[in-house]
Coordinates of N, CA and C in Angstrom, one line a residue:
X1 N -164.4 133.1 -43.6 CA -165.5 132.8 -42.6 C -166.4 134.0 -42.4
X2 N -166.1 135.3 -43.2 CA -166.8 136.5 -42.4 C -168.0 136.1 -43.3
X3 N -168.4 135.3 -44.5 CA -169.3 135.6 -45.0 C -170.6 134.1 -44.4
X4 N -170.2 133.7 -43.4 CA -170.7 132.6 -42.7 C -171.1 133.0 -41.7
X5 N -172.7 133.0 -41.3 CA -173.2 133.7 -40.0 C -172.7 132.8 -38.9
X6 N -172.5 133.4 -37.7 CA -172.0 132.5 -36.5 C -173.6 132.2 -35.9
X7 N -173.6 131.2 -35.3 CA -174.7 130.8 -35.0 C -174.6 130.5 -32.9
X8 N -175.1 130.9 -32.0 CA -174.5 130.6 -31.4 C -176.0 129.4 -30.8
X9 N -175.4 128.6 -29.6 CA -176.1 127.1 -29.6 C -176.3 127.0 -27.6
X10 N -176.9 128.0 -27.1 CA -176.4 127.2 -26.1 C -176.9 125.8 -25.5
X11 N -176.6 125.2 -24.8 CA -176.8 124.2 -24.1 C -177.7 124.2 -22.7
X12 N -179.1 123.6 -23.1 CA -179.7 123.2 -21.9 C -179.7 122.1 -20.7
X13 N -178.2 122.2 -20.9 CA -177.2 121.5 -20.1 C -177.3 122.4 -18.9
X14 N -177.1 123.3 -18.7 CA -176.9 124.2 -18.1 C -178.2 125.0 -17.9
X15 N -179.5 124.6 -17.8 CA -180.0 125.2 -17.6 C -181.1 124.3 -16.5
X16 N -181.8 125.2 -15.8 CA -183.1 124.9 -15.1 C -183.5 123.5 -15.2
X17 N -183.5 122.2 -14.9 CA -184.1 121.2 -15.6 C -185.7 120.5 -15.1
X18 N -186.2 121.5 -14.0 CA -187.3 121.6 -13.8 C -188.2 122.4 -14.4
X19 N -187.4 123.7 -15.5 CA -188.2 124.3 -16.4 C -187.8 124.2 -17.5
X20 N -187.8 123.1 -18.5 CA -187.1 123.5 -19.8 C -188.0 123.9 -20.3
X21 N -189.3 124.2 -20.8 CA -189.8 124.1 -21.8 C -190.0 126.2 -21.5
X22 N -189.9 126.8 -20.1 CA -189.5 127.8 -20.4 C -188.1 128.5 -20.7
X23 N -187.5 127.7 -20.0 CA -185.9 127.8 -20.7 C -185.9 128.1 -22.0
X24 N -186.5 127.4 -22.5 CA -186.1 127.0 -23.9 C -186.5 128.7 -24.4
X25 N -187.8 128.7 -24.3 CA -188.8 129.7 -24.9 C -187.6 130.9 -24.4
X26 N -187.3 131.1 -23.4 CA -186.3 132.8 -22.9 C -185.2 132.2 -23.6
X27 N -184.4 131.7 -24.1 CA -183.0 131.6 -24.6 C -183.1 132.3 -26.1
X28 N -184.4 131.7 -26.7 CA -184.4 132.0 -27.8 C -185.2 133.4 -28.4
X29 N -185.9 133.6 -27.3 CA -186.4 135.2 -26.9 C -185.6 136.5 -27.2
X30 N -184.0 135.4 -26.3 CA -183.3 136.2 -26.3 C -182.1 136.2 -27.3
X31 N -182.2 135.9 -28.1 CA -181.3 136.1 -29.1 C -180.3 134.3 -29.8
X32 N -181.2 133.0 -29.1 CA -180.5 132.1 -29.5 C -180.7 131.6 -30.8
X33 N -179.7 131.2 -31.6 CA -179.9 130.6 -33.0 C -180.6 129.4 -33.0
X34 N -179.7 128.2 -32.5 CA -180.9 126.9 -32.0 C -180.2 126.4 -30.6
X35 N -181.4 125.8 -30.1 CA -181.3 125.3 -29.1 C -180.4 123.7 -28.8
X36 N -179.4 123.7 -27.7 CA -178.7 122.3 -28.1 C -178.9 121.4 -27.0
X37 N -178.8 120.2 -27.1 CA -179.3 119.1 -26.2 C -178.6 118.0 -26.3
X38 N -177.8 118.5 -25.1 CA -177.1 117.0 -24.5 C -177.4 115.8 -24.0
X39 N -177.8 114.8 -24.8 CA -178.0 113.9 -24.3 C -177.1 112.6 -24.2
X40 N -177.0 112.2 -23.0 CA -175.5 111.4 -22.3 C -176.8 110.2 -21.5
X41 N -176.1 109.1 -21.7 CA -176.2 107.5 -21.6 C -175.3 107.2 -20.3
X42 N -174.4 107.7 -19.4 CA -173.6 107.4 -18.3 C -173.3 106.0 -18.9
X43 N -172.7 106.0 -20.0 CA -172.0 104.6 -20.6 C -171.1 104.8 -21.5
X44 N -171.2 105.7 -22.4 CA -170.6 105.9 -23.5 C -169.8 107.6 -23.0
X45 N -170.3 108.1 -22.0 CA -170.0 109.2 -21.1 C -170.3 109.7 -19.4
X46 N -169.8 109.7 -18.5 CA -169.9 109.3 -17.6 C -170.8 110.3 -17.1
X47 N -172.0 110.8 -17.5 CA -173.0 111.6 -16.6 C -174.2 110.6 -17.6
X48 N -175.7 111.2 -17.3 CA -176.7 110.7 -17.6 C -177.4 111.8 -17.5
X49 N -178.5 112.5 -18.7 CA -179.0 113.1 -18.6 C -180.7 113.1 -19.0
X50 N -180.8 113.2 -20.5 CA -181.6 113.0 -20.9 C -182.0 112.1 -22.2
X51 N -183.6 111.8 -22.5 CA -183.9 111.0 -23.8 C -185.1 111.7 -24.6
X52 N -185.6 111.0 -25.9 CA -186.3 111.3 -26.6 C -187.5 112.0 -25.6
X53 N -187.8 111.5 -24.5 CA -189.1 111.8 -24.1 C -189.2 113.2 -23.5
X54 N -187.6 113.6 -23.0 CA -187.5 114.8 -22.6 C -187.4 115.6 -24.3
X55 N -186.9 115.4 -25.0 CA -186.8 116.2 -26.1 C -188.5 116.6 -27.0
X56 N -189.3 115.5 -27.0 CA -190.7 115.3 -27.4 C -191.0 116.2 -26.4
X57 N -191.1 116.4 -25.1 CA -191.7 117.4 -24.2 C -191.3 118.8 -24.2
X58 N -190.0 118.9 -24.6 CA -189.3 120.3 -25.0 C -189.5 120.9 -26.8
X59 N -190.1 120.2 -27.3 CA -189.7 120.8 -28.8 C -191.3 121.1 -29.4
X60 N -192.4 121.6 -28.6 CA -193.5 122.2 -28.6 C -193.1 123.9 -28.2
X61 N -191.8 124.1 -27.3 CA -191.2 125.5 -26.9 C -190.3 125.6 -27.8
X62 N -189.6 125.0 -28.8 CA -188.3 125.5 -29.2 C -188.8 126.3 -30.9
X63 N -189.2 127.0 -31.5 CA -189.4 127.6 -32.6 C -188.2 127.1 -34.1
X64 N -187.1 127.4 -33.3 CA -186.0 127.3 -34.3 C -185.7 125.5 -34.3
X65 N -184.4 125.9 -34.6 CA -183.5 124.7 -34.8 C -183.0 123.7 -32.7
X66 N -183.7 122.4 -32.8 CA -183.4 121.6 -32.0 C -181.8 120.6 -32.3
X67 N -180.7 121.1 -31.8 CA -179.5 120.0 -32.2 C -179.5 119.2 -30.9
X68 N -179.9 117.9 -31.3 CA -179.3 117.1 -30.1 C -178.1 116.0 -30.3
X69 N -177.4 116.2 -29.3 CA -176.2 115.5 -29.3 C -176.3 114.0 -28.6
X70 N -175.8 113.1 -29.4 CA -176.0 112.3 -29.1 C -174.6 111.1 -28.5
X71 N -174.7 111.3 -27.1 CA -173.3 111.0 -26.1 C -173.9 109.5 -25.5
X72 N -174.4 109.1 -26.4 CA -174.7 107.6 -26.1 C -174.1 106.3 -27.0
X73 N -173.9 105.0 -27.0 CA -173.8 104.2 -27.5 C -174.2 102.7 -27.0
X74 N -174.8 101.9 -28.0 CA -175.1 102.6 -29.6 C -176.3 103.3 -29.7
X75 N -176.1 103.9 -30.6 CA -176.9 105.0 -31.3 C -177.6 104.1 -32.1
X76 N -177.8 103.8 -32.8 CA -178.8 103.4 -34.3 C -180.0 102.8 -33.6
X77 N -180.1 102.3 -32.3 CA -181.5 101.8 -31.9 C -182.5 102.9 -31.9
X78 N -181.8 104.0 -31.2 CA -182.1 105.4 -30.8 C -183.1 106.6 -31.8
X79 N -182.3 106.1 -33.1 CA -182.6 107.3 -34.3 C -183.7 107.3 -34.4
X80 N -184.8 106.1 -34.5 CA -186.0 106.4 -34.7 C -186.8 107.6 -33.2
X81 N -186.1 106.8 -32.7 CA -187.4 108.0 -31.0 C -186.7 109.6 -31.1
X82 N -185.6 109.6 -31.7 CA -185.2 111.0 -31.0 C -185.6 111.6 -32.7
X83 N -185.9 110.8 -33.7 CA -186.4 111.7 -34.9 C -188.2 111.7 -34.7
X84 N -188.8 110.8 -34.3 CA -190.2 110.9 -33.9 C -189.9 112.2 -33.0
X85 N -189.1 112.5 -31.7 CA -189.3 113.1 -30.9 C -189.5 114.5 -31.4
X86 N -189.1 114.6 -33.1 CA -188.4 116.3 -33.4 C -186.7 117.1 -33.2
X87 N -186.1 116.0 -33.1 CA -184.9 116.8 -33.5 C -185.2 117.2 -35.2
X88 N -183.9 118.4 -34.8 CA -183.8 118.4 -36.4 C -182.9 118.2 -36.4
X89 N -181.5 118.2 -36.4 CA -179.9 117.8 -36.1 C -179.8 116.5 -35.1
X90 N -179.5 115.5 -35.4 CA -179.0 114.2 -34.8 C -177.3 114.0 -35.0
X91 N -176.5 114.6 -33.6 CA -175.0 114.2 -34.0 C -174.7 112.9 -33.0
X92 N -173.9 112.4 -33.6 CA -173.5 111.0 -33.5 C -172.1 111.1 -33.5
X93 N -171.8 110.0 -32.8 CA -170.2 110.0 -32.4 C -169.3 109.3 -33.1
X94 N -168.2 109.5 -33.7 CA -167.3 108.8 -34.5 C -167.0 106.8 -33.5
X95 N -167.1 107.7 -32.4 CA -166.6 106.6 -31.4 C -167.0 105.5 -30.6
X96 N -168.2 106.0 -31.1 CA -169.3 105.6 -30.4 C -170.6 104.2 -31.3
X97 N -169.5 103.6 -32.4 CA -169.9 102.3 -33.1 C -168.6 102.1 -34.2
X98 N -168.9 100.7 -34.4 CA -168.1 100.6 -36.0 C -168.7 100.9 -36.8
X99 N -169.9 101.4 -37.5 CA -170.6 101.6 -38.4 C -171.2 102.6 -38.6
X100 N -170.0 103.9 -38.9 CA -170.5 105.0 -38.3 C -171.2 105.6 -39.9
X101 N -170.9 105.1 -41.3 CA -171.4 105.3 -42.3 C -172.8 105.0 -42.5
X102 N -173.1 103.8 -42.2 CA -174.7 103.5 -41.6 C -175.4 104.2 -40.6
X103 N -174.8 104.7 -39.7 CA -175.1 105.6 -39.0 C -176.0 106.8 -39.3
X104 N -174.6 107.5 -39.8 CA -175.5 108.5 -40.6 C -176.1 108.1 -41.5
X105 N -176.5 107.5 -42.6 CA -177.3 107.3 -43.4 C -178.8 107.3 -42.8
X106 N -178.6 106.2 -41.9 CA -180.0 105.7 -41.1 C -180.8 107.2 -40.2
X107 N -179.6 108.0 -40.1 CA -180.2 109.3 -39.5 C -180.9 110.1 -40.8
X108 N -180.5 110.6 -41.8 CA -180.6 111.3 -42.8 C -182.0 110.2 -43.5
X109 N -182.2 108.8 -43.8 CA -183.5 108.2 -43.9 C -185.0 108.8 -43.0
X110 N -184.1 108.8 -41.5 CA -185.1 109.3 -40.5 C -185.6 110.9 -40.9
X111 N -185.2 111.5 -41.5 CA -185.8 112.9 -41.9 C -185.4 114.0 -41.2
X112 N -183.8 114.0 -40.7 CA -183.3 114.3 -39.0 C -181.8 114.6 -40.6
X113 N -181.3 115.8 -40.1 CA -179.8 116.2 -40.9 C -178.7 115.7 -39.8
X114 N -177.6 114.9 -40.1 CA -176.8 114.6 -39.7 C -176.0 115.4 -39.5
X115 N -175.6 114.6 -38.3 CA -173.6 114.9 -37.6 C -173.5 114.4 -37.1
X116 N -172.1 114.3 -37.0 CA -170.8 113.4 -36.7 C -169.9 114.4 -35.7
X117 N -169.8 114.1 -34.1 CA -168.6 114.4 -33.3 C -167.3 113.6 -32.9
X118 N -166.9 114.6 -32.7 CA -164.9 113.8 -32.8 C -164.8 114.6 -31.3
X119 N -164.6 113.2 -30.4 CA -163.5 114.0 -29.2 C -162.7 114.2 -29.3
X120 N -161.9 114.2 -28.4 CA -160.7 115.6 -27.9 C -159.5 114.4 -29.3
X121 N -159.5 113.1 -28.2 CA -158.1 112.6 -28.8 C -158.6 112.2 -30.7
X122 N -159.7 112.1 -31.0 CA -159.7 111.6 -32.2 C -159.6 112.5 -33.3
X123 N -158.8 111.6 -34.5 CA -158.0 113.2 -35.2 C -159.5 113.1 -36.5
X124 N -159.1 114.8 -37.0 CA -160.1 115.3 -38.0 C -160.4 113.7 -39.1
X125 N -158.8 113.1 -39.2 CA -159.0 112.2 -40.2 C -160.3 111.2 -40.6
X126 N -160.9 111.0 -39.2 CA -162.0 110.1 -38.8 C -163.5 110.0 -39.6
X127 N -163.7 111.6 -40.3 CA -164.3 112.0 -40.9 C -164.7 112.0 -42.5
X128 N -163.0 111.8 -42.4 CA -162.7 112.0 -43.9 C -163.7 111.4 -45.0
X129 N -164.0 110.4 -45.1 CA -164.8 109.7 -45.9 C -166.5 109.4 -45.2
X130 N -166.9 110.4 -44.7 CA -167.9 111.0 -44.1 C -168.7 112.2 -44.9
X131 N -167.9 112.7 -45.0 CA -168.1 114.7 -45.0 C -169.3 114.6 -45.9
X132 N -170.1 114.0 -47.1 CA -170.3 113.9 -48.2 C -172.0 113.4 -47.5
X133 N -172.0 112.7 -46.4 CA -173.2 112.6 -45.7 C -173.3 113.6 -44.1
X134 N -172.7 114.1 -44.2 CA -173.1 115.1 -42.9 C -173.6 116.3 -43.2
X135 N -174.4 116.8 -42.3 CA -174.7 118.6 -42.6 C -173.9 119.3 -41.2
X136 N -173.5 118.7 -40.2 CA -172.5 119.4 -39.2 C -171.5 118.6 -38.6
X137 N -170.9 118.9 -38.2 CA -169.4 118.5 -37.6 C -169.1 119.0 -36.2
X138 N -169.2 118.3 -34.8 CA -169.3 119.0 -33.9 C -167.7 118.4 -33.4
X139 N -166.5 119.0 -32.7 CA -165.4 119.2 -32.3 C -165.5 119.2 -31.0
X140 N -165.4 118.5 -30.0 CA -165.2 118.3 -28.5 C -164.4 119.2 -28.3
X141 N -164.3 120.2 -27.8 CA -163.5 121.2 -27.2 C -163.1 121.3 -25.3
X142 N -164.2 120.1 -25.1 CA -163.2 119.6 -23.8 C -163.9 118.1 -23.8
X143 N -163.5 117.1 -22.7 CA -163.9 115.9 -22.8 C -165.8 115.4 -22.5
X144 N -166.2 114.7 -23.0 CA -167.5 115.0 -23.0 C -168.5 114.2 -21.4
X145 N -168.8 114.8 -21.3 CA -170.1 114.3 -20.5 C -170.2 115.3 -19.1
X146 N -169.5 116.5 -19.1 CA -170.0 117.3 -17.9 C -169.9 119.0 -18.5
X147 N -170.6 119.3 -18.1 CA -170.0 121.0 -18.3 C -169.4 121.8 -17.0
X148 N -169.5 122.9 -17.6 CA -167.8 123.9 -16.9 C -166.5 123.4 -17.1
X149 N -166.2 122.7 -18.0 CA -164.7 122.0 -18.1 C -164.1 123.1 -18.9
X150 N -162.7 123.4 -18.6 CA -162.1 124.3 -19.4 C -162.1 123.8 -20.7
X151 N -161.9 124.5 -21.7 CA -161.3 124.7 -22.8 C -160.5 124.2 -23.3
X152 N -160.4 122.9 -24.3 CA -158.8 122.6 -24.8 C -158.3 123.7 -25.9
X153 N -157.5 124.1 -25.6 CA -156.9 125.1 -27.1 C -156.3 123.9 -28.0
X154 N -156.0 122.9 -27.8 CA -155.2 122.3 -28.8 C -156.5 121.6 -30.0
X155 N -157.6 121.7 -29.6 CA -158.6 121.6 -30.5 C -158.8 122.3 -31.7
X156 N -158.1 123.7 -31.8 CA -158.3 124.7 -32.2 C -157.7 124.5 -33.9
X157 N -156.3 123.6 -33.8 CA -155.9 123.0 -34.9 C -157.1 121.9 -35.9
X158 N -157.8 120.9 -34.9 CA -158.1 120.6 -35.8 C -159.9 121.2 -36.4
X159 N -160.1 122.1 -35.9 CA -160.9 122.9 -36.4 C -160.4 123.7 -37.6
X160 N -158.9 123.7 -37.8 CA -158.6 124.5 -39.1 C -158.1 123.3 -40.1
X161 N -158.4 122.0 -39.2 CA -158.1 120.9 -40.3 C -159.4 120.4 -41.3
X162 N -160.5 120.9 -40.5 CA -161.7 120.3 -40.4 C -162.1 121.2 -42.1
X163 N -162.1 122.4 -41.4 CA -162.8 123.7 -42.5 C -162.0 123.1 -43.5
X164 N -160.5 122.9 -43.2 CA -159.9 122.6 -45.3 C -160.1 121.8 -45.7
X165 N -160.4 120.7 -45.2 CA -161.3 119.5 -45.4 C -163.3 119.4 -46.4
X166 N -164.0 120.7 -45.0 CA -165.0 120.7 -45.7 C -164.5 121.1 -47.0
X167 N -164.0 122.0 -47.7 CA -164.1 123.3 -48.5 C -165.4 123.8 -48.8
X168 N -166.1 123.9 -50.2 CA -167.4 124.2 -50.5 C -168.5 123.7 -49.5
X169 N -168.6 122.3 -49.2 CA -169.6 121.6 -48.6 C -170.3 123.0 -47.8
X170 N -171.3 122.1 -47.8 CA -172.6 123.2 -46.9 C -172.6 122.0 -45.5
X171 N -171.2 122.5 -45.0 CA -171.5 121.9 -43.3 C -171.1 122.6 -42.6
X172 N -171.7 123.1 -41.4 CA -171.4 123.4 -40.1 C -170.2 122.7 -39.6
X173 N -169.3 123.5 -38.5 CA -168.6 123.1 -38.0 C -168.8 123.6 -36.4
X174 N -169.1 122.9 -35.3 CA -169.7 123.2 -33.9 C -168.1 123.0 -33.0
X175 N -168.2 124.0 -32.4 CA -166.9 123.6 -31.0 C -168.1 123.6 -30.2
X176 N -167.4 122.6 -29.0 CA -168.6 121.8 -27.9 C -167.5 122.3 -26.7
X177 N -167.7 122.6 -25.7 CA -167.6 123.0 -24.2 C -166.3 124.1 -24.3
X178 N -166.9 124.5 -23.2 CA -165.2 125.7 -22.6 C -165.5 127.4 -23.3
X179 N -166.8 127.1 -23.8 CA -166.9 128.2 -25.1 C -167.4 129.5 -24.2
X180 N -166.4 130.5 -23.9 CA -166.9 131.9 -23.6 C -166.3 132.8 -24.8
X181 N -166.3 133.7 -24.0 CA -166.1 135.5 -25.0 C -164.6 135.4 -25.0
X182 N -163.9 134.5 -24.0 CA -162.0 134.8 -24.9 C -162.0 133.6 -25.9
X183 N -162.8 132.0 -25.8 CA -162.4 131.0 -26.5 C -163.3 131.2 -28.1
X184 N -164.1 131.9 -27.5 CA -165.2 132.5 -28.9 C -164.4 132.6 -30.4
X185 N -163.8 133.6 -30.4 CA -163.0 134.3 -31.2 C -162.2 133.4 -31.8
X186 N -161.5 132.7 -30.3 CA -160.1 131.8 -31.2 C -161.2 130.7 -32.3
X187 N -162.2 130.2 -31.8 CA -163.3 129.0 -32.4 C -163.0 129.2 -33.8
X188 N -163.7 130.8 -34.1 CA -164.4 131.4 -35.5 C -163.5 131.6 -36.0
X189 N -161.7 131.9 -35.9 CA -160.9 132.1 -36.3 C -160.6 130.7 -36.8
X190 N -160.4 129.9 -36.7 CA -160.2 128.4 -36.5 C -160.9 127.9 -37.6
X191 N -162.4 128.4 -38.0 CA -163.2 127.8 -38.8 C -164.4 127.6 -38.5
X192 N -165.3 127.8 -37.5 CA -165.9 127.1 -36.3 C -167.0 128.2 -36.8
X193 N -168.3 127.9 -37.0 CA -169.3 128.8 -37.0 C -170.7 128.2 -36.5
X194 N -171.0 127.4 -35.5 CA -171.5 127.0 -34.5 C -170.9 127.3 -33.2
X195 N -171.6 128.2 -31.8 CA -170.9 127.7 -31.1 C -171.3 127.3 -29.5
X196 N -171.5 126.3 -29.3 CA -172.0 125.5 -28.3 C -171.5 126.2 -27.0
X197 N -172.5 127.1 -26.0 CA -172.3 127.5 -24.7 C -173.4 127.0 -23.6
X198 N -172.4 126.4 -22.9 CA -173.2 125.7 -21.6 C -173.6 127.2 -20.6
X199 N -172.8 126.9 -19.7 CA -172.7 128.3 -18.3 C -172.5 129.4 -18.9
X200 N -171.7 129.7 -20.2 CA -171.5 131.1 -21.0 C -172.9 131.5 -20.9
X201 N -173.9 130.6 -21.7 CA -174.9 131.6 -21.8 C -176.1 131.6 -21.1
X202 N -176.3 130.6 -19.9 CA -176.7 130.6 -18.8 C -176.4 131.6 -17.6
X203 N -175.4 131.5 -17.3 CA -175.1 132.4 -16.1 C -176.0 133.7 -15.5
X204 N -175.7 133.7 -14.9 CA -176.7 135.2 -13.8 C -178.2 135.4 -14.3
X205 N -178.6 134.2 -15.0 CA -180.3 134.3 -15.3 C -181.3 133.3 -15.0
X206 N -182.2 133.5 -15.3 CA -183.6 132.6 -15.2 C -184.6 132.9 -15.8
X207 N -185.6 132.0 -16.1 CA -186.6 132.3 -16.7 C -187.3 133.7 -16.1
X208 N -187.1 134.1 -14.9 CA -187.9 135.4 -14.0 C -186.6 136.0 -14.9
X209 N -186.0 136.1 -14.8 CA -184.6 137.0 -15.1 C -183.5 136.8 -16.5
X210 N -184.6 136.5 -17.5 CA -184.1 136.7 -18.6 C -183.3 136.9 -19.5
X211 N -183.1 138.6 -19.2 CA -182.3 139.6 -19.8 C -181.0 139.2 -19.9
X212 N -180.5 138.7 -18.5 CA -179.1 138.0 -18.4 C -178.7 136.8 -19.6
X213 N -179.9 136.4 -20.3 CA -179.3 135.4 -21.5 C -178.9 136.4 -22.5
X214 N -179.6 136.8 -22.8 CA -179.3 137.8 -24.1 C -178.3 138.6 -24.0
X215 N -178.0 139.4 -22.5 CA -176.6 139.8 -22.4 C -175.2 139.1 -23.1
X216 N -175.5 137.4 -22.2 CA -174.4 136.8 -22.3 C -174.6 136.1 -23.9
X217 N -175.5 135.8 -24.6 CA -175.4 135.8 -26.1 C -175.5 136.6 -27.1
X218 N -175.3 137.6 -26.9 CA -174.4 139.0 -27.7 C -173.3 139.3 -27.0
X219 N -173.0 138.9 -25.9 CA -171.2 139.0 -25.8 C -170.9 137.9 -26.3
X220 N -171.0 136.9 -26.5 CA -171.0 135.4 -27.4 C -170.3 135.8 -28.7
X221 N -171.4 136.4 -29.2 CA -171.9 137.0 -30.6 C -170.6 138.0 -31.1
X222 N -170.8 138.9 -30.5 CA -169.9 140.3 -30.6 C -168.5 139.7 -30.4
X223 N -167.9 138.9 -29.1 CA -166.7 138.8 -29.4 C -166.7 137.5 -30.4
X224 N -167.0 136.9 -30.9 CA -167.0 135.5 -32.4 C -166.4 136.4 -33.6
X225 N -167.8 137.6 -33.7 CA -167.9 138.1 -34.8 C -166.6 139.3 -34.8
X226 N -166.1 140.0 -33.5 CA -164.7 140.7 -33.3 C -165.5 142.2 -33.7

């Protein structure tokens, strides 16, 4: 893994939601790789957050890479607004349709690089005959639809089931919630070279008070990289 840059992702989940579009601009000011976007349906996961229109309104501030996660079902109606909107990463849920190979396809048509997430209970296997159409793999690291939830460590297996699985492939592998400076390390150790921080890399800042992101995404950084 040391020759795999870590990327770190936080989540504007966790951030200001009356200022994203400067959110966005200070996260990445301060040292973020790409910007991540939760977006949750309160049906397929029990919060509600946002849609294409918020993403179309945010992705005139985001410079880099936009991943939005996609915690709705079904998905395939969707793919067209949230790839008009400007993602560039569209992940999609194993669990979240029977037709998760069309899925991705119909994303990767859209001009939008796929992925595929696996929650907590569903095993690496789910993927298996996937891998060959994805560019990332995002790992629920706690149950989906809220942040601040601790950390599952038992995730941490199949993040080393995942990587022996990719081998060569040119895919990302993302752990999703619980992600600070002690679960960091176990992630990258694991295989994991995305890594999704809600409150980690929010905390004690704001757009007036910036500096506090970059602190907490170079402690991100620094303890991943050891």
């Amino acid at each position: 893994m040391s020759a795999r840059a870590i990327k770190i992702a936080p989540s504007i989940l966790s951030a200001d939601f009356a200022d994203f579009g400067a959110e966005c601009r200070a996260i990445e000011d301060q040292g973020a790789d790409w910007v991540h976007v939760d977006v949750m349906d309160g049906h397929f996961v029990p919060n509600i957050t946002f849609g294409p229109a918020t993403c179309a309104a945010i992705r005139p501030h985001i410079k880099g890479t936009m991943d939005v996660h996609l915690m709705i079902a079904p998905v395939d109606p969707y793919i067209a607004a949230f790839a008009e909107a400007g993602a560039d990463i569209l992940t999609a849920h194993v669990e979240a349709g029977p037709h998760l190979h069309r899925t991705l396809q119909a994303i990767r048509a859209a001009g939008v690089r796929p992925g595929v997430a696996l929650n907590p209970a569903t095993p690496a296997s789910a993927v298996a005959h996937v891998l060959d159409l994805v560019d990332v793999i995002c790992v629920m690291t706690v149950n989906p639809g809220f942040g601040g939830q601790a950390f599952i460590d038992g995730q941490l297996d199949k993040v080393r089931e995942l990587r022996a699985m990719v081998g060569d492939r040119d895919i990302h592998i993302e752990c999703d919630g619980g992600v600070d400076t002690t679960s960091a390390p176990r992630c990258v150790a694991a295989g994991a070279d995305v890594l999704i921080a809600g409150s980690a890399a929010f905390k004690g800042g704001s757009v007036t008070e910036p500096d506090a992101y970059g602190r907490n995404i170079r402690a991100l950084r620094d303890a991943a990289v050891g």
